[in-house]
Structure formats: structure tokens, C-alpha cells
Amino acid sequence: MRPQFLDLTNAQADEDDEMSRAEFKKAIICTKLAGRAVIRVVGRCNEAQENENLVERCENAAESENLDLSECQLMQVPEAVFHLLRNTSVKTCDLSFNVITKIPPKLASKFSCITELNISNNRMNKLPEELNQLRQLISLDFSYNCFLNFPGIVYTLPKLESINAQKNYIADVDADRLKNLSCLKMTNLLENPLSLRSLQWMSTITAFIVLTTPRDGHDDE
């Protein structure tokens, strides 16, 4: 019988393959970890940049008394805003073109001297009752949001001259309560599915301008 010889060449090749696979797996893991680290760094850089932008806008507001936080991709009004502007009498507040779902109640108490509030192009469907503290408010814009009902708080703001509620989902508006707003000059209700009854009520108003979109004749109640 011939003696059996161990094929060292193949054994060495197999060992090299195992090492190569192990190194490859290790490289993949390292790459993934590095990728996650990069994502974290980028996230922190973006956050820092956003915070810097927020601070800059608040500094501008401290000088001009006009707070502009439009197009900041905000999901809510940052708490830092109230702190940074704690000694500022804000006159106008623009929160438009964000993704805000609700206004913090404290906005009314912290910025009680606001005369113009623009919260258009967000994702809101209601306003906090605390906004009745905005006794100096002249212009309110909540157009292009998700309101199903006309906010009752609006009827309590005595100095309102302009209401922009365009492009919501409002069906009913109390014309009598609107008429009680003695300073009101214009109400924009365009692109809302107003009921026939509300449209009829709006048509009786002559003290100020009311903009509405006529109903399709097939939608009548």
C-alpha cells in the first residue's frame, strides 16, 4: 500500500480562504460602523447648523421685534425660542411653511403683544384656547392647514382685521359671531367645503369682505 501524503498546498489554500473571509467580514462590519458614525456626525452637524440658524433668527427678532421662523422644517415651536426672546416684545410671528401640528399654549402668554400671526402651510387642525390672550392681534393667517372646524378662539379676538383661512376643510362658520368682530375688514374662506347654510350666511355680510368658493350644485344639502 502506498503511503498517504497530506496535501499541504490545498490545506494552506483553505486556511488562506478562511482568513480572507474573516477579514472580509471584519471589513464589512468596520464599514458599517464607520457609516453609522458618519451618519451621526452629519446628523449632529445638521442639528448644530439648525440650532445656529434658530439662534440667528432669534437674534434678529430681538432687534426687529419680528420673529421669522418660516421654512425651518419645524415640527414644533422650540422651547429655546421662548428663552432667547424672554426679554423681547415680539410684534409679529411667522411660523409658516413648516410641519407644525400644534401651537404651544405658552406662545400667547410669552408673546402677548403680537399683532400678526402667520401659521399658514403647516399641519394644524386646532388652535389653543390660550390664544384669546392675544388682545392686540390684527392679522391671523392659518391658511393651508388641516382645520375641519373654524377655530372658536378666533371669534374672541377683538382687534382682528384680517382672517385668512383659505384651503382648509371647514364646513361651517358662525356669521353672527364674525359680525361681532367690529374691526374685521376681510375674511378669506376660499377653497373650503362650506355648507350651503354657511354660504348663505356669509352672503348676508356687508360690513367686511368675505371670500368664498361657490359649491358645486350637486353638493347642496
mmCIF file of N, CA, C and O in Angstrom, residues 114-212:
data_model
loop_
_atom_site.group_PDB
_atom_site.id
_atom_site.type_symbol
_atom_site.label_atom_id
_atom_site.label_comp_id
_atom_site.label_asym_id
_atom_site.label_seq_id
_atom_site.Cartn_x
_atom_site.Cartn_y
_atom_site.Cartn_z
ATOM 1 N N ILE A 114 -48.266 90.363 20.208
ATOM 2 C CA ILE A 114 -48.280 90.071 18.766
ATOM 3 C C ILE A 114 -49.469 90.737 18.080
ATOM 4 O O ILE A 114 -50.594 90.687 18.567
ATOM 5 N N THR A 115 -49.185 91.360 16.944
ATOM 6 C CA THR A 115 -50.251 91.945 16.121
ATOM 7 C C THR A 115 -50.490 91.132 14.847
ATOM 8 O O THR A 115 -51.569 91.227 14.257
ATOM 9 N N GLU A 116 -49.494 90.344 14.446
ATOM 10 C CA GLU A 116 -49.635 89.498 13.263
ATOM 11 C C GLU A 116 -49.105 88.100 13.566
ATOM 12 O O GLU A 116 -47.989 87.948 14.044
ATOM 13 N N LEU A 117 -49.939 87.093 13.253
ATOM 14 C CA LEU A 117 -49.543 85.698 13.458
ATOM 15 C C LEU A 117 -49.807 84.922 12.174
ATOM 16 O O LEU A 117 -50.940 84.813 11.720
ATOM 17 N N ASN A 118 -48.728 84.387 11.605
ATOM 18 C CA ASN A 118 -48.828 83.613 10.361
ATOM 19 C C ASN A 118 -48.416 82.171 10.640
ATOM 20 O O ASN A 118 -47.249 81.884 10.888
ATOM 21 N N ILE A 119 -49.392 81.276 10.598
ATOM 22 C CA ILE A 119 -49.117 79.857 10.820
ATOM 23 C C ILE A 119 -49.551 79.043 9.597
ATOM 24 O O ILE A 119 -49.873 77.862 9.698
ATOM 25 N N SER A 120 -49.569 79.690 8.459
ATOM 26 C CA SER A 120 -50.021 79.031 7.226
ATOM 27 C C SER A 120 -49.070 77.930 6.784
ATOM 28 O O SER A 120 -47.904 77.885 7.178
ATOM 29 N N ASN A 121 -49.611 77.021 5.959
ATOM 30 C CA ASN A 121 -48.807 75.941 5.377
ATOM 31 C C ASN A 121 -48.105 75.098 6.443
ATOM 32 O O ASN A 121 -46.895 74.937 6.447
ATOM 33 N N ASN A 122 -48.929 74.585 7.348
ATOM 34 C CA ASN A 122 -48.456 73.649 8.360
ATOM 35 C C ASN A 122 -49.410 72.456 8.388
ATOM 36 O O ASN A 122 -50.078 72.179 7.391
ATOM 37 N N ARG A 123 -49.488 71.784 9.516
ATOM 38 C CA ARG A 123 -50.351 70.600 9.636
ATOM 39 C C ARG A 123 -51.255 70.699 10.858
ATOM 40 O O ARG A 123 -51.506 69.716 11.550
ATOM 41 N N MET A 124 -51.745 71.877 11.135
ATOM 42 C CA MET A 124 -52.571 72.096 12.318
ATOM 43 C C MET A 124 -54.046 71.854 12.024
ATOM 44 O O MET A 124 -54.512 72.055 10.911
ATOM 45 N N ASN A 125 -54.764 71.451 13.087
ATOM 46 C CA ASN A 125 -56.209 71.291 12.955
ATOM 47 C C ASN A 125 -56.979 71.967 14.084
ATOM 48 O O ASN A 125 -58.203 71.877 14.148
ATOM 49 N N LYS A 126 -56.249 72.628 14.973
ATOM 50 C CA LYS A 126 -56.913 73.384 16.029
ATOM 51 C C LYS A 126 -55.954 74.411 16.618
ATOM 52 O O LYS A 126 -54.734 74.320 16.442
ATOM 53 N N LEU A 127 -56.544 75.393 17.313
ATOM 54 C CA LEU A 127 -55.768 76.423 17.993
ATOM 55 C C LEU A 127 -56.060 76.352 19.485
ATOM 56 O O LEU A 127 -57.200 76.099 19.885
ATOM 57 N N PRO A 128 -55.053 76.575 20.325
ATOM 58 C CA PRO A 128 -55.286 76.507 21.772
ATOM 59 C C PRO A 128 -56.141 77.679 22.266
ATOM 60 O O PRO A 128 -56.056 78.786 21.733
ATOM 61 N N GLU A 129 -56.961 77.415 23.268
ATOM 62 C CA GLU A 129 -57.830 78.443 23.826
ATOM 63 C C GLU A 129 -57.037 79.620 24.378
ATOM 64 O O GLU A 129 -57.529 80.750 24.434
ATOM 65 N N GLU A 130 -55.807 79.352 24.776
ATOM 66 C CA GLU A 130 -54.970 80.408 25.361
ATOM 67 C C GLU A 130 -54.703 81.565 24.400
ATOM 68 O O GLU A 130 -54.308 82.656 24.825
ATOM 69 N N LEU A 131 -54.922 81.331 23.106
ATOM 70 C CA LEU A 131 -54.691 82.416 22.142
ATOM 71 C C LEU A 131 -55.651 83.586 22.346
ATOM 72 O O LEU A 131 -55.461 84.651 21.755
ATOM 73 N N ASN A 132 -56.654 83.413 23.179
ATOM 74 C CA ASN A 132 -57.545 84.550 23.456
ATOM 75 C C ASN A 132 -56.834 85.650 24.226
ATOM 76 O O ASN A 132 -57.380 86.739 24.418
ATOM 77 N N GLN A 133 -55.607 85.371 24.648
ATOM 78 C CA GLN A 133 -54.796 86.396 25.321
ATOM 79 C C GLN A 133 -54.160 87.374 24.329
ATOM 80 O O GLN A 133 -53.617 88.402 24.736
ATOM 81 N N LEU A 134 -54.236 87.042 23.053
ATOM 82 C CA LEU A 134 -53.638 87.921 22.035
ATOM 83 C C LEU A 134 -54.602 89.056 21.712
ATOM 84 O O LEU A 134 -55.168 89.136 20.626
ATOM 85 N N ARG A 135 -54.748 89.956 22.644
ATOM 86 C CA ARG A 135 -55.751 91.014 22.522
ATOM 87 C C ARG A 135 -55.363 92.089 21.512
ATOM 88 O O ARG A 135 -56.194 92.908 21.124
ATOM 89 N N GLN A 136 -54.102 92.091 21.068
ATOM 90 C CA GLN A 136 -53.634 93.087 20.098
ATOM 91 C C GLN A 136 -53.570 92.524 18.681
ATOM 92 O O GLN A 136 -53.188 93.244 17.752
ATOM 93 N N LEU A 137 -53.962 91.276 18.509
ATOM 94 C CA LEU A 137 -53.809 90.616 17.210
ATOM 95 C C LEU A 137 -54.703 91.259 16.149
ATOM 96 O O LEU A 137 -55.915 91.369 16.323
ATOM 97 N N ILE A 138 -54.083 91.654 15.042
ATOM 98 C CA ILE A 138 -54.791 92.305 13.936
ATOM 99 C C ILE A 138 -54.951 91.365 12.745
ATOM 100 O O ILE A 138 -55.986 91.356 12.073
ATOM 101 N N SER A 139 -53.909 90.564 12.507
ATOM 102 C CA SER A 139 -53.926 89.671 11.334
ATOM 103 C C SER A 139 -53.618 88.242 11.757
ATOM 104 O O SER A 139 -52.623 87.985 12.443
ATOM 105 N N LEU A 140 -54.493 87.315 11.327
ATOM 106 C CA LEU A 140 -54.302 85.893 11.624
ATOM 107 C C LEU A 140 -54.404 85.097 10.328
ATOM 108 O O LEU A 140 -55.415 85.154 9.628
ATOM 109 N N ASP A 141 -53.352 84.364 10.014
ATOM 110 C CA ASP A 141 -53.309 83.555 8.787
ATOM 111 C C ASP A 141 -53.080 82.098 9.162
ATOM 112 O O ASP A 141 -52.006 81.723 9.627
ATOM 113 N N PHE A 142 -54.128 81.273 9.009
ATOM 114 C CA PHE A 142 -53.962 79.833 9.229
ATOM 115 C C PHE A 142 -54.376 79.061 7.976
ATOM 116 O O PHE A 142 -54.893 77.943 8.028
ATOM 117 N N SER A 143 -54.128 79.670 6.830
ATOM 118 C CA SER A 143 -54.451 79.040 5.550
ATOM 119 C C SER A 143 -53.557 77.825 5.289
ATOM 120 O O SER A 143 -52.487 77.682 5.869
ATOM 121 N N TYR A 144 -54.049 76.942 4.420
ATOM 122 C CA TYR A 144 -53.299 75.749 4.007
ATOM 123 C C TYR A 144 -52.867 74.904 5.214
ATOM 124 O O TYR A 144 -51.694 74.613 5.421
ATOM 125 N N ASN A 145 -53.872 74.540 6.007
ATOM 126 C CA ASN A 145 -53.669 73.648 7.126
ATOM 127 C C ASN A 145 -54.703 72.530 7.062
ATOM 128 O O ASN A 145 -55.168 72.185 5.968
ATOM 129 N N CYS A 146 -55.071 71.981 8.203
ATOM 130 C CA CYS A 146 -55.976 70.828 8.225
ATOM 131 C C CYS A 146 -57.195 71.062 9.114
ATOM 132 O O CYS A 146 -57.739 70.117 9.699
ATOM 133 N N PHE A 147 -57.629 72.304 9.225
ATOM 134 C CA PHE A 147 -58.756 72.622 10.094
ATOM 135 C C PHE A 147 -60.060 72.071 9.526
ATOM 136 O O PHE A 147 -60.428 72.356 8.386
ATOM 137 N N LEU A 148 -60.773 71.308 10.359
ATOM 138 C CA LEU A 148 -62.096 70.803 9.982
ATOM 139 C C LEU A 148 -63.185 71.766 10.440
ATOM 140 O O LEU A 148 -64.266 71.805 9.862
ATOM 141 N N ASN A 149 -62.856 72.517 11.482
ATOM 142 C CA ASN A 149 -63.802 73.485 12.045
ATOM 143 C C ASN A 149 -63.154 74.858 12.122
ATOM 144 O O ASN A 149 -61.942 74.972 12.323
ATOM 145 N N PHE A 150 -63.963 75.887 11.969
ATOM 146 C CA PHE A 150 -63.455 77.240 12.131
ATOM 147 C C PHE A 150 -63.114 77.420 13.609
ATOM 148 O O PHE A 150 -63.976 77.210 14.472
ATOM 149 N N PRO A 151 -61.877 77.790 13.939
ATOM 150 C CA PRO A 151 -61.460 77.869 15.347
ATOM 151 C C PRO A 151 -62.310 78.856 16.151
ATOM 152 O O PRO A 151 -62.369 80.044 15.825
ATOM 153 N N GLY A 152 -62.959 78.361 17.189
ATOM 154 C CA GLY A 152 -63.812 79.213 18.003
ATOM 155 C C GLY A 152 -63.072 80.360 18.653
ATOM 156 O O GLY A 152 -63.644 81.435 18.892
ATOM 157 N N ILE A 153 -61.790 80.148 18.923
ATOM 158 C CA ILE A 153 -60.991 81.188 19.576
ATOM 159 C C ILE A 153 -60.919 82.456 18.738
ATOM 160 O O ILE A 153 -60.780 83.564 19.260
ATOM 161 N N VAL A 154 -61.046 82.320 17.416
ATOM 162 C CA VAL A 154 -60.946 83.471 16.513
ATOM 163 C C VAL A 154 -62.042 84.494 16.806
ATOM 164 O O VAL A 154 -61.818 85.705 16.725
ATOM 165 N N TYR A 155 -63.218 84.014 17.192
ATOM 166 C CA TYR A 155 -64.337 84.918 17.460
ATOM 167 C C TYR A 155 -64.109 85.804 18.682
ATOM 168 O O TYR A 155 -64.853 86.753 18.909
ATOM 169 N N THR A 156 -63.090 85.474 19.476
ATOM 170 C CA THR A 156 -62.854 86.204 20.734
ATOM 171 C C THR A 156 -61.754 87.256 20.632
ATOM 172 O O THR A 156 -61.414 87.875 21.639
ATOM 173 N N LEU A 157 -61.201 87.423 19.449
ATOM 174 C CA LEU A 157 -60.070 88.353 19.282
ATOM 175 C C LEU A 157 -60.595 89.704 18.789
ATOM 176 O O LEU A 157 -60.882 89.881 17.602
ATOM 177 N N PRO A 158 -60.717 90.676 19.668
ATOM 178 C CA PRO A 158 -61.463 91.914 19.384
ATOM 179 C C PRO A 158 -60.879 92.837 18.330
ATOM 180 O O PRO A 158 -61.614 93.599 17.710
ATOM 181 N N LYS A 159 -59.562 92.764 18.103
ATOM 182 C CA LYS A 159 -58.940 93.714 17.175
ATOM 183 C C LYS A 159 -58.637 93.121 15.802
ATOM 184 O O LYS A 159 -58.009 93.780 14.970
ATOM 185 N N LEU A 160 -59.094 91.912 15.559
ATOM 186 C CA LEU A 160 -58.819 91.276 14.273
ATOM 187 C C LEU A 160 -59.372 92.085 13.107
ATOM 188 O O LEU A 160 -60.532 92.464 13.093
ATOM 189 N N GLU A 161 -58.502 92.306 12.124
ATOM 190 C CA GLU A 161 -58.919 92.989 10.892
ATOM 191 C C GLU A 161 -58.888 92.036 9.701
ATOM 192 O O GLU A 161 -59.643 92.216 8.742
ATOM 193 N N SER A 162 -58.007 91.048 9.770
ATOM 194 C CA SER A 162 -57.840 90.135 8.636
ATOM 195 C C SER A 162 -57.741 88.691 9.119
ATOM 196 O O SER A 162 -56.940 88.383 10.002
ATOM 197 N N ILE A 163 -58.573 87.825 8.505
ATOM 198 C CA ILE A 163 -58.526 86.383 8.788
ATOM 199 C C ILE A 163 -58.322 85.657 7.461
ATOM 200 O O ILE A 163 -59.111 85.815 6.533
ATOM 201 N N ASN A 164 -57.264 84.869 7.389
ATOM 202 C CA ASN A 164 -57.024 84.065 6.188
ATOM 203 C C ASN A 164 -57.129 82.592 6.566
ATOM 204 O O ASN A 164 -56.249 82.050 7.233
ATOM 205 N N ALA A 165 -58.227 81.960 6.136
ATOM 206 C CA ALA A 165 -58.460 80.542 6.431
ATOM 207 C C ALA A 165 -58.524 79.720 5.151
ATOM 208 O O ALA A 165 -59.098 78.630 5.121
ATOM 209 N N GLN A 166 -57.937 80.233 4.088
ATOM 210 C CA GLN A 166 -58.025 79.561 2.786
ATOM 211 C C GLN A 166 -57.462 78.142 2.822
ATOM 212 O O GLN A 166 -56.512 77.840 3.557
ATOM 213 N N LYS A 167 -58.065 77.286 2.008
ATOM 214 C CA LYS A 167 -57.578 75.918 1.783
ATOM 215 C C LYS A 167 -57.458 75.113 3.081
ATOM 216 O O LYS A 167 -56.384 74.666 3.486
ATOM 217 N N ASN A 168 -58.598 74.962 3.736
ATOM 218 C CA ASN A 168 -58.710 74.037 4.853
ATOM 219 C C ASN A 168 -59.867 73.098 4.532
ATOM 220 O O ASN A 168 -60.182 72.882 3.356
ATOM 221 N N TYR A 169 -60.502 72.562 5.555
ATOM 222 C CA TYR A 169 -61.615 71.634 5.340
ATOM 223 C C TYR A 169 -62.837 72.081 6.144
ATOM 224 O O TYR A 169 -63.607 71.274 6.644
ATOM 225 N N ILE A 170 -62.988 73.401 6.248
ATOM 226 C CA ILE A 170 -64.022 73.996 7.076
ATOM 227 C C ILE A 170 -65.379 73.972 6.372
ATOM 228 O O ILE A 170 -65.497 74.408 5.229
ATOM 229 N N ALA A 171 -66.385 73.479 7.081
ATOM 230 C CA ALA A 171 -67.725 73.398 6.503
ATOM 231 C C ALA A 171 -68.660 74.460 7.068
ATOM 232 O O ALA A 171 -69.552 74.945 6.363
ATOM 233 N N ASP A 172 -68.471 74.822 8.339
ATOM 234 C CA ASP A 172 -69.395 75.762 8.982
ATOM 235 C C ASP A 172 -68.667 76.924 9.639
ATOM 236 O O ASP A 172 -67.630 76.727 10.287
ATOM 237 N N VAL A 173 -69.233 78.110 9.459
ATOM 238 C CA VAL A 173 -68.722 79.337 10.086
ATOM 239 C C VAL A 173 -69.923 80.089 10.648
ATOM 240 O O VAL A 173 -70.963 80.188 9.987
ATOM 241 N N ASP A 174 -69.753 80.602 11.857
ATOM 242 C CA ASP A 174 -70.845 81.340 12.502
ATOM 243 C C ASP A 174 -70.791 82.799 12.052
ATOM 244 O O ASP A 174 -69.974 83.583 12.549
ATOM 245 N N ALA A 175 -71.641 83.163 11.120
ATOM 246 C CA ALA A 175 -71.631 84.516 10.567
ATOM 247 C C ALA A 175 -71.937 85.570 11.626
ATOM 248 O O ALA A 175 -71.350 86.658 11.623
ATOM 249 N N ASP A 176 -72.850 85.256 12.545
ATOM 250 C CA ASP A 176 -73.219 86.220 13.575
ATOM 251 C C ASP A 176 -72.041 86.552 14.475
ATOM 252 O O ASP A 176 -71.829 87.716 14.840
ATOM 253 N N ARG A 177 -71.267 85.548 14.823
ATOM 254 C CA ARG A 177 -70.105 85.795 15.684
ATOM 255 C C ARG A 177 -69.016 86.553 14.923
ATOM 256 O O ARG A 177 -68.304 87.371 15.502
ATOM 257 N N LEU A 178 -68.896 86.280 13.633
ATOM 258 C CA LEU A 178 -67.944 87.056 12.830
ATOM 259 C C LEU A 178 -68.344 88.525 12.784
ATOM 260 O O LEU A 178 -67.503 89.421 12.868
ATOM 261 N N LYS A 179 -69.652 88.765 12.645
ATOM 262 C CA LYS A 179 -70.153 90.137 12.578
ATOM 263 C C LYS A 179 -69.850 90.912 13.856
ATOM 264 O O LYS A 179 -69.739 92.135 13.841
ATOM 265 N N ASN A 180 -69.699 90.197 14.962
ATOM 266 C CA ASN A 180 -69.414 90.859 16.240
ATOM 267 C C ASN A 180 -67.982 91.363 16.340
ATOM 268 O O ASN A 180 -67.647 92.111 17.263
ATOM 269 N N LEU A 181 -67.139 90.921 15.398
ATOM 270 C CA LEU A 181 -65.760 91.428 15.377
ATOM 271 C C LEU A 181 -65.781 92.769 14.654
ATOM 272 O O LEU A 181 -65.675 92.853 13.435
ATOM 273 N N SER A 182 -65.897 93.813 15.422
ATOM 274 C CA SER A 182 -66.157 95.147 14.861
ATOM 275 C C SER A 182 -65.024 95.708 14.014
ATOM 276 O O SER A 182 -65.247 96.586 13.178
ATOM 277 N N CYS A 183 -63.809 95.208 14.197
ATOM 278 C CA CYS A 183 -62.661 95.718 13.430
ATOM 279 C C CYS A 183 -62.402 94.935 12.150
ATOM 280 O O CYS A 183 -61.565 95.330 11.332
ATOM 281 N N LEU A 184 -63.123 93.844 11.974
ATOM 282 C CA LEU A 184 -62.840 92.942 10.856
ATOM 283 C C LEU A 184 -63.094 93.604 9.499
ATOM 284 O O LEU A 184 -64.129 94.229 9.281
ATOM 285 N N LYS A 185 -62.120 93.451 8.592
ATOM 286 C CA LYS A 185 -62.214 94.024 7.250
ATOM 287 C C LYS A 185 -62.252 92.950 6.150
ATOM 288 O O LYS A 185 -62.800 93.191 5.079
ATOM 289 N N MET A 186 -61.662 91.784 6.425
ATOM 290 C CA MET A 186 -61.593 90.760 5.380
ATOM 291 C C MET A 186 -61.474 89.368 5.992
ATOM 292 O O MET A 186 -60.712 89.155 6.928
ATOM 293 N N THR A 187 -62.271 88.449 5.425
ATOM 294 C CA THR A 187 -62.178 87.042 5.817
ATOM 295 C C THR A 187 -62.071 86.203 4.553
ATOM 296 O O THR A 187 -62.954 86.226 3.703
ATOM 297 N N ASN A 188 -60.987 85.452 4.448
ATOM 298 C CA ASN A 188 -60.742 84.622 3.270
ATOM 299 C C ASN A 188 -61.075 83.169 3.602
ATOM 300 O O ASN A 188 -60.373 82.519 4.371
ATOM 301 N N LEU A 189 -62.154 82.672 2.990
ATOM 302 C CA LEU A 189 -62.580 81.288 3.182
ATOM 303 C C LEU A 189 -62.533 80.494 1.873
ATOM 304 O O LEU A 189 -63.183 79.456 1.744
ATOM 305 N N LEU A 190 -61.773 80.982 0.940
ATOM 306 C CA LEU A 190 -61.655 80.298 -0.340
ATOM 307 C C LEU A 190 -61.160 78.854 -0.166
ATOM 308 O O LEU A 190 -60.383 78.559 0.739
ATOM 309 N N GLU A 191 -61.623 77.994 -1.072
ATOM 310 C CA GLU A 191 -61.176 76.593 -1.120
ATOM 311 C C GLU A 191 -61.480 75.832 0.168
ATOM 312 O O GLU A 191 -60.708 74.973 0.592
ATOM 313 N N ASN A 192 -62.612 76.172 0.790
ATOM 314 C CA ASN A 192 -63.128 75.392 1.903
ATOM 315 C C ASN A 192 -64.480 74.811 1.491
ATOM 316 O O ASN A 192 -65.243 75.470 0.771
ATOM 317 N N PRO A 193 -64.822 73.616 1.929
ATOM 318 C CA PRO A 193 -66.101 72.997 1.550
ATOM 319 C C PRO A 193 -67.261 73.512 2.409
ATOM 320 O O PRO A 193 -67.918 72.743 3.115
ATOM 321 N N LEU A 194 -67.497 74.819 2.366
ATOM 322 C CA LEU A 194 -68.543 75.413 3.195
ATOM 323 C C LEU A 194 -69.910 74.830 2.864
ATOM 324 O O LEU A 194 -70.246 74.609 1.695
ATOM 325 N N SER A 195 -70.708 74.620 3.895
ATOM 326 C CA SER A 195 -72.064 74.126 3.691
ATOM 327 C C SER A 195 -72.900 75.211 3.018
ATOM 328 O O SER A 195 -72.552 76.403 3.045
ATOM 329 N N LEU A 196 -73.989 74.797 2.427
ATOM 330 C CA LEU A 196 -74.873 75.751 1.775
ATOM 331 C C LEU A 196 -75.374 76.791 2.773
ATOM 332 O O LEU A 196 -75.459 77.979 2.454
ATOM 333 N N ARG A 197 -75.679 76.343 3.981
ATOM 334 C CA ARG A 197 -76.149 77.253 5.017
ATOM 335 C C ARG A 197 -75.104 78.322 5.339
ATOM 336 O O ARG A 197 -75.418 79.511 5.422
ATOM 337 N N SER A 198 -73.850 77.895 5.485
ATOM 338 C CA SER A 198 -72.775 78.852 5.786
ATOM 339 C C SER A 198 -72.579 79.832 4.639
ATOM 340 O O SER A 198 -72.350 81.029 4.856
ATOM 341 N N LEU A 199 -72.645 79.342 3.425
ATOM 342 C CA LEU A 199 -72.513 80.228 2.264
ATOM 343 C C LEU A 199 -73.629 81.271 2.249
ATOM 344 O O LEU A 199 -73.384 82.457 1.951
ATOM 345 N N GLN A 200 -74.814 80.848 2.594
ATOM 346 C CA GLN A 200 -75.931 81.790 2.637
ATOM 347 C C GLN A 200 -75.723 82.827 3.722
ATOM 348 O O GLN A 200 -75.991 84.021 3.526
ATOM 349 N N TRP A 201 -75.246 82.393 4.871
ATOM 350 C CA TRP A 201 -74.969 83.336 5.955
ATOM 351 C C TRP A 201 -73.869 84.315 5.548
ATOM 352 O O TRP A 201 -73.976 85.512 5.810
ATOM 353 N N MET A 202 -72.820 83.796 4.919
ATOM 354 C CA MET A 202 -71.713 84.668 4.509
ATOM 355 C C MET A 202 -72.186 85.728 3.508
ATOM 356 O O MET A 202 -71.694 86.850 3.497
ATOM 357 N N SER A 203 -73.158 85.359 2.690
ATOM 358 C CA SER A 203 -73.642 86.293 1.670
ATOM 359 C C SER A 203 -74.414 87.466 2.268
ATOM 360 O O SER A 203 -74.639 88.470 1.594
ATOM 361 N N THR A 204 -74.817 87.338 3.525
ATOM 362 C CA THR A 204 -75.557 88.433 4.170
ATOM 363 C C THR A 204 -74.634 89.466 4.796
ATOM 364 O O THR A 204 -75.101 90.516 5.239
ATOM 365 N N ILE A 205 -73.355 89.159 4.840
ATOM 366 C CA ILE A 205 -72.395 90.076 5.475
ATOM 367 C C ILE A 205 -72.013 91.191 4.519
ATOM 368 O O ILE A 205 -71.584 90.941 3.389
ATOM 369 N N THR A 206 -72.173 92.409 4.976
ATOM 370 C CA THR A 206 -71.818 93.575 4.148
ATOM 371 C C THR A 206 -70.794 94.480 4.837
ATOM 372 O O THR A 206 -70.239 95.377 4.206
ATOM 373 N N ALA A 207 -70.544 94.228 6.111
ATOM 374 C CA ALA A 207 -69.651 95.099 6.877
ATOM 375 C C ALA A 207 -68.188 94.891 6.511
ATOM 376 O O ALA A 207 -67.359 95.775 6.723
ATOM 377 N N PHE A 208 -67.850 93.736 5.963
ATOM 378 C CA PHE A 208 -66.463 93.457 5.569
ATOM 379 C C PHE A 208 -66.472 92.477 4.397
ATOM 380 O O PHE A 208 -67.505 91.871 4.068
ATOM 381 N N ILE A 209 -65.306 92.311 3.786
ATOM 382 C CA ILE A 209 -65.179 91.443 2.604
ATOM 383 C C ILE A 209 -65.087 89.977 3.043
ATOM 384 O O ILE A 209 -64.328 89.633 3.955
ATOM 385 N N VAL A 210 -65.870 89.153 2.394
ATOM 386 C CA VAL A 210 -65.823 87.710 2.637
ATOM 387 C C VAL A 210 -65.571 87.008 1.304
ATOM 388 O O VAL A 210 -66.327 87.187 0.346
ATOM 389 N N LEU A 211 -64.509 86.215 1.245
ATOM 390 C CA LEU A 211 -64.177 85.467 0.027
ATOM 391 C C LEU A 211 -64.525 84.002 0.239
ATOM 392 O O LEU A 211 -64.057 83.378 1.202
ATOM 393 N N THR A 212 -65.352 83.471 -0.656
ATOM 394 C CA THR A 212 -65.730 82.057 -0.571
ATOM 395 C C THR A 212 -65.675 81.413 -1.952
ATOM 396 O O THR A 212 -65.692 82.110 -2.966
#
